[in-house]
Amino acid sequence: MKMKINRDKIIFVIYMIFVLNVTHSIFYSNSARVLQIPLAMLGLFYMFVADKGFGKIRIKSINEFNAFCTPMIIITMISVYTSIAVYHTTNPSDWKQSIVRCFYYVVPFLAAYYSVGKFGNDTPRLLTISGLISYSTVFIRYIYYGGFRILLHFSNNKVNGISLEVHNLTYCMGLFFLYYLLSDKYDKKFKTKICLILMIGIFFGDKRALYLGLAVTLLVYFLFHKFKEKRLTLLKIIFVFYIAAAFIYLILIKTGVFEALLYKYGINDMSRLTFWNYFSSAYEISPFYWGRGIAYTDNIMGATETMREMRVTAATNIHNDILRAYIGWGCLPMLYYLVNFFLLRVNRFIKDKNEENGWRYFAIASLYLFNNFFDNMLSAENFNLCFFVVYLLLVNDLKSKNDSTEVRT
């Protein structure tokens, strides 16, 4: 696939190297999350100014913003209220940081809005280039300290504190791999090349949660094609299964059954159960359970006494966004999030007569969901940026093959 590289694309690729903020890369920074804010401001400019003149925002832009940002704002406000009024939190950070997390959910959406508006179908490729440039520095450092032979033992291995497991970037590569694999917007030769490159990155990133998510997602998409005439029925069945899986998962953790199963089959929980069990008394599996704020578990785990009790040397999180979201939002808000994330989004595609992309979206959203069973992606700015780029490309359905022209969403 031949594309004309221009100055804007070069600047974008370089900028995104820092925005994607790859773990162990020489470009990694603890303050990188703020780098999306200028892109978000440009996204707002496109919404309010660039298309129709100042203040004349398009209905389509409102619908796109309402798809994810408005529901997240509503859920956050509910959890802020319940954190204060129901649980009488003595730590203002429980609700203040929850608002910050919401802000850093909206910012990636606006940054994605700008990126897709500027670079169209070429946006995932440019982001992939940025990620791989940054990831290459991780390989160089890894080999420098361990030699080339260390590549034969890369899984769960660290040398001088450096690992090829780069967390969020690996999930981003999985997201783009799935997008390209299912897309009809790119020629076969290009798709083969980029999917192979992404597969290599996924292999070295070695995230078991991603393997699970990809397996479930590809199965779901296969079923949609196998039973085309019954897609809507199948959609409802699978969605009910997802809801059941999420809440059964919570029940198994809460009751200790999940821990017993891991112990019985000798599965290494990577210390996750220690974290999950620590919060067993903080929530109930009930429709009447209300959230403590999405930042609640992070705040508790960051406390010195908690780290001492769990025998960890640095602040971390519970590596389970299904549990973290349930504790933070509560039962009904989390259910609303899932309904919006799957059913309402696919229904929007169908109403817009964009059904094929609706099934693609459902499959990719499935990957997002199952990643959250064992990791924290809800507040991962770089991953959300990539997810929203994929969503906006699907919902706008840019027609041209291998599009590298500038468009406005």
Coordinates of C-alpha atoms in Angstrom, one line a residue:
M1 CA 0.0 0.0 0.0
K2 CA 1.6 3.3 -1.1
M3 CA 0.7 6.4 0.7
K4 CA 1.9 9.9 0.4
I5 CA 3.6 11.0 3.6
N6 CA 3.1 14.6 4.4
R7 CA 4.4 16.9 7.1
D8 CA 1.2 16.7 9.1
K9 CA 1.5 13.0 9.3
I10 CA 5.1 13.1 10.3
I11 CA 4.3 15.5 13.1
F12 CA 1.4 13.4 14.2
V13 CA 3.5 10.2 14.3
I14 CA 6.1 11.9 16.4
Y15 CA 3.6 13.4 18.7
M16 CA 1.8 10.1 19.2
I17 CA 5.0 8.4 20.2
F18 CA 4.8 10.4 23.4
V19 CA 1.0 10.2 23.7
L20 CA 0.9 6.4 23.5
N21 CA 3.5 6.4 26.3
V22 CA 4.8 2.9 26.0
T23 CA 6.0 1.2 29.2
H24 CA 9.8 0.8 29.4
S25 CA 10.3 3.0 26.3
I26 CA 12.8 5.8 26.4
F27 CA 9.8 8.1 25.6
Y28 CA 7.8 7.0 28.6
S29 CA 6.7 9.8 31.0
N30 CA 4.4 9.8 34.1
S31 CA 2.9 13.1 32.9
A32 CA 2.1 11.9 29.3
R33 CA -1.7 11.9 29.8
V34 CA -1.8 15.7 29.5
L35 CA -0.5 15.5 25.9
Q36 CA -3.9 14.4 24.6
I37 CA -5.5 17.7 25.8
P38 CA -4.3 19.8 22.9
L39 CA -5.7 17.2 20.5
A40 CA -8.9 17.2 22.4
M41 CA -9.1 21.0 22.1
L42 CA -8.7 20.6 18.3
G43 CA -11.4 18.0 18.4
L44 CA -13.8 20.5 20.1
F45 CA -12.8 23.1 17.5
Y46 CA -13.8 20.7 14.7
M47 CA -17.1 20.0 16.4
F48 CA -18.1 23.6 17.1
V49 CA -16.2 25.6 14.4
A50 CA -14.6 23.9 11.5
D51 CA -17.7 22.5 9.7
K52 CA -20.6 24.9 10.1
G53 CA -19.2 28.0 11.7
F54 CA -18.8 28.9 15.4
G55 CA -21.5 27.4 17.6
K56 CA -23.2 25.5 14.8
I57 CA -22.4 22.0 16.0
R58 CA -23.7 19.2 13.8
I59 CA -26.3 16.7 15.1
K60 CA -24.0 13.9 14.1
S61 CA -21.3 15.3 16.3
I62 CA -23.7 15.4 19.2
N63 CA -24.7 11.8 18.6
E64 CA -21.0 10.7 18.5
F65 CA -20.2 12.5 21.8
N66 CA -23.4 11.1 23.4
A67 CA -22.4 7.6 22.4
F68 CA -19.7 7.3 25.2
C69 CA -18.9 10.6 26.9
T70 CA -22.4 11.6 28.1
P71 CA -23.1 8.2 29.6
M72 CA -19.7 8.2 31.4
I73 CA -20.4 11.7 32.8
I74 CA -23.8 10.5 34.1
I75 CA -22.4 7.4 35.7
T76 CA -19.6 9.4 37.3
M77 CA -22.0 12.0 38.7
I78 CA -24.1 9.2 40.2
S79 CA -21.0 7.6 41.8
V80 CA -19.8 11.0 43.1
Y81 CA -23.2 11.5 44.8
T82 CA -23.3 8.0 46.3
S83 CA -19.7 8.2 47.5
I84 CA -20.6 11.3 49.4
A85 CA -24.2 10.8 50.4
V86 CA -24.4 7.0 50.9
Y87 CA -20.9 6.1 52.1
H88 CA -20.0 9.4 53.6
T89 CA -16.4 9.1 52.3
T90 CA -13.8 10.7 54.5
N91 CA -11.4 10.8 51.5
P92 CA -12.4 13.6 49.0
S93 CA -10.1 11.9 46.5
D94 CA -12.7 9.1 46.1
W95 CA -15.0 11.5 44.2
K96 CA -12.5 14.1 43.0
Q97 CA -10.3 11.5 41.3
S98 CA -13.4 9.9 39.9
I99 CA -14.2 13.2 38.1
V100 CA -10.6 13.3 36.9
R101 CA -10.9 9.8 35.5
C102 CA -14.1 10.8 33.6
F103 CA -12.2 13.8 32.2
Y104 CA -9.5 11.5 30.9
Y105 CA -12.2 9.4 29.3
V106 CA -13.7 12.3 27.4
V107 CA -10.3 13.7 26.4
P108 CA -9.3 10.6 24.4
F109 CA -12.6 10.7 22.6
L110 CA -12.1 14.3 21.5
A111 CA -8.5 13.5 20.6
A112 CA -9.7 10.6 18.5
Y113 CA -12.3 12.9 16.9
Y114 CA -9.6 15.2 15.7
S115 CA -7.3 12.4 14.6
V116 CA -10.0 10.7 12.4
G117 CA -11.2 14.1 11.1
K118 CA -7.6 14.9 10.1
F119 CA -6.3 11.6 8.8
G120 CA -9.3 9.4 8.1
N121 CA -8.8 5.7 7.4
D122 CA -5.0 6.2 7.7
T123 CA -5.2 7.0 11.5
P124 CA -4.7 3.5 12.8
R125 CA -1.7 3.0 10.6
L126 CA -0.1 6.2 11.9
L127 CA -0.8 5.2 15.5
T128 CA 0.7 1.8 14.8
I129 CA 3.9 3.4 13.5
S130 CA 4.1 5.6 16.5
G131 CA 3.7 2.6 18.9
L132 CA 6.2 0.4 17.0
I133 CA 8.8 3.2 17.0
S134 CA 8.5 3.5 20.8
Y135 CA 8.3 -0.3 21.3
S136 CA 11.6 -0.6 19.3
T137 CA 13.4 1.2 22.0
V138 CA 12.1 -1.3 24.5
F139 CA 13.6 -4.1 22.4
I140 CA 16.9 -2.3 22.1
R141 CA 17.2 -1.8 25.9
Y142 CA 16.0 -5.4 26.5
I143 CA 18.6 -6.9 24.2
Y144 CA 21.3 -4.5 25.4
Y145 CA 21.0 -5.7 29.0
G146 CA 20.2 -9.4 28.2
G147 CA 21.7 -10.2 24.9
F148 CA 19.9 -11.6 21.8
R149 CA 19.4 -15.0 23.6
I150 CA 17.1 -13.3 26.0
L151 CA 14.5 -13.1 23.3
L152 CA 14.0 -16.9 23.6
H153 CA 12.8 -16.3 27.2
F154 CA 10.8 -13.1 26.8
S155 CA 7.6 -14.3 28.5
N156 CA 7.1 -12.7 32.0
N157 CA 10.8 -12.0 32.0
K158 CA 12.6 -8.8 33.1
V159 CA 16.1 -7.7 32.6
N160 CA 17.3 -4.7 34.6
G161 CA 13.6 -3.9 35.3
I162 CA 12.8 -3.9 31.6
S163 CA 10.2 -6.3 30.0
L164 CA 8.7 -6.7 26.6
E165 CA 5.3 -6.9 28.2
V166 CA 4.3 -3.3 27.6
H167 CA 0.7 -3.5 28.8
N168 CA -1.5 -0.9 27.1
L169 CA 0.3 -0.8 23.8
T170 CA -0.2 -4.6 23.4
Y171 CA -3.9 -4.1 23.9
C172 CA -3.9 -1.3 21.3
M173 CA -2.1 -3.6 18.8
G174 CA -4.8 -6.2 19.5
L175 CA -7.5 -3.6 18.9
F176 CA -6.0 -2.5 15.6
F177 CA -5.3 -6.1 14.5
L178 CA -8.9 -7.0 15.0
Y179 CA -10.0 -3.7 13.2
Y180 CA -7.9 -4.4 10.2
L181 CA -8.8 -8.1 10.1
L182 CA -12.5 -7.4 10.0
S183 CA -12.4 -4.2 7.9
D184 CA -13.2 -4.0 4.2
K185 CA -11.6 -0.5 3.7
Y186 CA -8.1 -1.7 2.9
D187 CA -6.6 -3.9 0.2
K188 CA -5.6 -7.5 1.0
K189 CA -1.9 -7.0 0.6
F190 CA -1.8 -4.1 3.0
K191 CA -4.0 -5.9 5.5
T192 CA -1.8 -9.0 5.4
K193 CA 1.4 -7.0 6.1
I194 CA 0.0 -4.9 8.9
C195 CA -1.8 -7.8 10.6
L196 CA 1.4 -9.8 10.6
I197 CA 3.4 -6.9 12.1
L198 CA 0.7 -6.5 14.8
M199 CA 0.7 -10.2 15.5
I200 CA 4.4 -10.1 16.2
G201 CA 3.9 -7.2 18.6
I202 CA 1.0 -9.0 20.3
F203 CA 3.2 -12.2 20.6
F204 CA 6.0 -10.4 22.3
G205 CA 3.6 -8.3 24.4
D206 CA 2.2 -11.6 25.7
K207 CA -1.0 -10.6 27.5
R208 CA -3.2 -13.6 28.3
A209 CA -6.2 -11.4 28.8
L210 CA -5.8 -10.2 25.2
Y211 CA -5.5 -13.8 23.9
L212 CA -8.8 -14.6 25.6
G213 CA -10.4 -11.4 24.3
L214 CA -9.3 -12.1 20.7
A215 CA -10.6 -15.7 20.9
V216 CA -14.0 -14.6 22.2
T217 CA -14.2 -11.8 19.7
L218 CA -13.4 -13.9 16.6
L219 CA -15.9 -16.5 17.7
V220 CA -18.6 -13.9 18.1
Y221 CA -17.9 -12.4 14.7
F222 CA -17.9 -15.9 13.1
L223 CA -21.3 -16.6 14.7
F224 CA -22.7 -13.3 13.2
H225 CA -21.6 -14.5 9.7
K226 CA -22.7 -18.1 10.3
F227 CA -26.3 -17.0 11.3
K228 CA -26.8 -13.8 9.2
E229 CA -30.6 -14.1 9.2
K230 CA -30.7 -14.3 13.0
R231 CA -28.2 -11.6 13.9
L232 CA -30.5 -9.5 16.0
T233 CA -31.6 -12.6 18.0
L234 CA -27.9 -13.7 18.3
L235 CA -26.9 -10.2 19.4
K236 CA -29.4 -10.3 22.3
I237 CA -28.4 -13.8 23.3
I238 CA -24.7 -12.9 23.4
F239 CA -25.3 -9.7 25.2
V240 CA -27.3 -11.5 27.9
F241 CA -24.3 -14.0 28.1
Y242 CA -21.9 -11.0 28.6
I243 CA -24.0 -9.6 31.4
A244 CA -24.3 -13.0 33.0
A245 CA -20.5 -13.6 32.6
A246 CA -19.7 -10.3 34.2
F247 CA -22.0 -10.7 37.2
I248 CA -21.2 -14.4 37.7
Y249 CA -17.5 -13.5 37.6
L250 CA -18.2 -11.0 40.4
I251 CA -20.1 -13.6 42.4
L252 CA -17.3 -16.2 42.0
I253 CA -14.7 -13.6 43.2
K254 CA -16.9 -12.5 46.1
T255 CA -17.7 -16.0 47.4
G256 CA -14.1 -17.3 46.9
V257 CA -15.1 -19.9 44.3
F258 CA -12.9 -18.3 41.7
E259 CA -9.9 -18.6 44.1
A260 CA -10.7 -22.2 44.7
L261 CA -10.9 -23.0 41.0
L262 CA -7.5 -21.4 40.4
Y263 CA -6.0 -23.3 43.3
K264 CA -7.5 -26.6 42.1
Y265 CA -6.1 -26.2 38.5
G266 CA -2.7 -24.7 39.6
I267 CA -3.2 -21.4 37.8
N268 CA -1.0 -18.6 38.8
D269 CA -3.1 -15.6 39.8
M270 CA -0.1 -13.2 39.6
S271 CA -1.2 -11.8 43.1
R272 CA -4.5 -10.5 41.7
L273 CA -6.6 -12.5 44.2
T274 CA -4.8 -10.8 47.0
F275 CA -6.0 -7.5 45.7
W276 CA -9.5 -8.7 44.8
N277 CA -10.1 -10.4 48.1
Y278 CA -9.0 -7.3 50.0
F279 CA -12.2 -5.5 48.9
S280 CA -14.6 -8.3 49.5
S281 CA -16.3 -6.5 52.3
A282 CA -16.5 -3.2 50.4
Y283 CA -19.4 -4.2 48.1
E284 CA -22.4 -6.4 47.8
I285 CA -23.8 -8.2 44.8
S286 CA -27.2 -6.6 44.8
P287 CA -29.2 -4.2 42.5
F288 CA -29.3 -1.9 45.5
Y289 CA -25.5 -1.6 45.8
W290 CA -24.3 1.9 44.8
G291 CA -20.8 2.9 43.9
R292 CA -18.0 4.4 46.0
G293 CA -16.3 6.2 43.0
I294 CA -14.1 4.6 40.3
A295 CA -11.0 5.9 42.1
Y296 CA -12.0 4.3 45.4
T297 CA -10.0 1.0 45.0
D298 CA -6.9 2.8 43.6
N299 CA -7.0 5.2 46.6
I300 CA -7.2 2.4 49.1
M301 CA -4.4 0.4 47.4
G302 CA -2.2 3.5 47.3
A303 CA -2.3 3.9 51.0
T304 CA 0.8 3.1 52.9
E305 CA -1.0 0.8 55.4
T306 CA -2.6 -1.1 52.6
M307 CA 0.7 -1.7 50.8
R308 CA 2.2 -2.9 54.0
E309 CA -0.7 -5.2 54.7
M310 CA -0.6 -6.7 51.2
R311 CA 3.2 -6.8 51.2
V312 CA 3.7 -4.7 48.0
T313 CA 6.3 -2.1 47.6
A314 CA 4.6 0.3 45.2
A315 CA 1.1 1.6 44.6
T316 CA -0.8 -0.5 42.1
N317 CA -4.4 -1.3 41.1
I318 CA -6.6 -4.4 41.2
H319 CA -6.1 -5.4 37.6
N320 CA -9.8 -6.1 37.1
D321 CA -11.9 -3.4 35.7
I322 CA -15.1 -5.4 36.0
L323 CA -14.6 -5.5 39.8
R324 CA -13.2 -2.0 39.9
A325 CA -16.1 -0.5 37.9
Y326 CA -18.7 -2.5 40.0
I327 CA -17.2 -1.2 43.3
G328 CA -16.8 2.3 41.9
W329 CA -20.2 2.7 40.0
G330 CA -22.6 0.3 41.6
C331 CA -24.8 -2.3 40.1
L332 CA -27.4 -0.3 38.1
P333 CA -24.9 2.3 36.7
M334 CA -22.6 -0.6 35.6
L335 CA -25.6 -2.3 33.9
Y336 CA -26.4 1.0 32.2
Y337 CA -22.8 1.2 31.0
L338 CA -22.9 -2.3 29.5
V339 CA -26.3 -1.7 27.8
N340 CA -25.1 1.5 26.2
F341 CA -21.7 0.1 25.3
F342 CA -23.3 -2.9 23.4
L343 CA -27.0 -2.8 22.6
L344 CA -27.5 1.0 22.1
R345 CA -24.3 1.4 20.1
V346 CA -25.2 -1.5 17.7
N347 CA -28.8 -0.2 17.5
R348 CA -27.4 3.2 16.3
F349 CA -25.4 1.5 13.6
I350 CA -28.5 -0.4 12.4
K351 CA -30.6 2.8 12.4
D352 CA -28.0 4.5 10.3
K353 CA -28.2 1.6 7.8
N354 CA -24.6 0.7 8.7
E355 CA -25.3 -2.8 9.9
E356 CA -22.1 -4.5 8.8
N357 CA -20.0 -2.1 10.8
G358 CA -22.4 -2.6 13.7
W359 CA -21.4 -6.2 13.9
R360 CA -17.8 -5.3 13.5
Y361 CA -18.2 -2.8 16.4
F362 CA -19.9 -5.5 18.6
A363 CA -17.0 -7.8 18.0
I364 CA -14.4 -5.2 18.8
A365 CA -16.3 -4.0 21.8
S366 CA -16.3 -7.6 23.0
L367 CA -12.5 -7.4 23.0
Y368 CA -12.6 -4.3 25.1
L369 CA -14.9 -6.0 27.6
F370 CA -12.9 -9.2 28.0
N371 CA -9.7 -7.2 28.4
N372 CA -11.3 -5.7 31.5
F373 CA -11.8 -9.0 33.2
F374 CA -8.1 -9.1 34.1
D375 CA -6.7 -5.7 33.5
N376 CA -7.5 -1.9 33.8
M377 CA -8.5 -0.3 30.5
L378 CA -11.4 1.9 31.4
S379 CA -9.1 4.8 32.4
A380 CA -6.2 3.9 30.1
E381 CA -6.0 7.1 27.9
N382 CA -3.9 5.6 25.2
F383 CA -6.1 2.5 24.8
N384 CA -9.3 4.6 24.8
L385 CA -7.9 6.9 22.2
C386 CA -7.3 3.9 19.9
F387 CA -10.7 2.4 20.7
F388 CA -12.5 5.7 19.9
V389 CA -10.5 6.0 16.6
V390 CA -11.8 2.6 15.6
Y391 CA -15.4 3.5 16.6
L392 CA -15.4 6.8 14.8
L393 CA -14.0 5.1 11.6
L394 CA -16.8 2.5 11.8
V395 CA -19.6 4.9 12.6
N396 CA -18.6 7.3 9.8
D397 CA -17.9 4.5 7.4
L398 CA -15.3 6.3 5.3
K399 CA -15.7 4.7 1.8
S400 CA -12.4 5.1 0.0
K401 CA -9.9 2.2 0.0
N402 CA -6.6 3.0 1.8
D403 CA -7.9 6.5 2.4
S404 CA -5.1 9.0 3.2
T405 CA -7.1 12.1 2.5
E406 CA -8.2 14.6 5.1
V407 CA -11.9 14.3 6.1
R408 CA -14.1 15.8 8.7
T409 CA -16.1 13.6 10.9

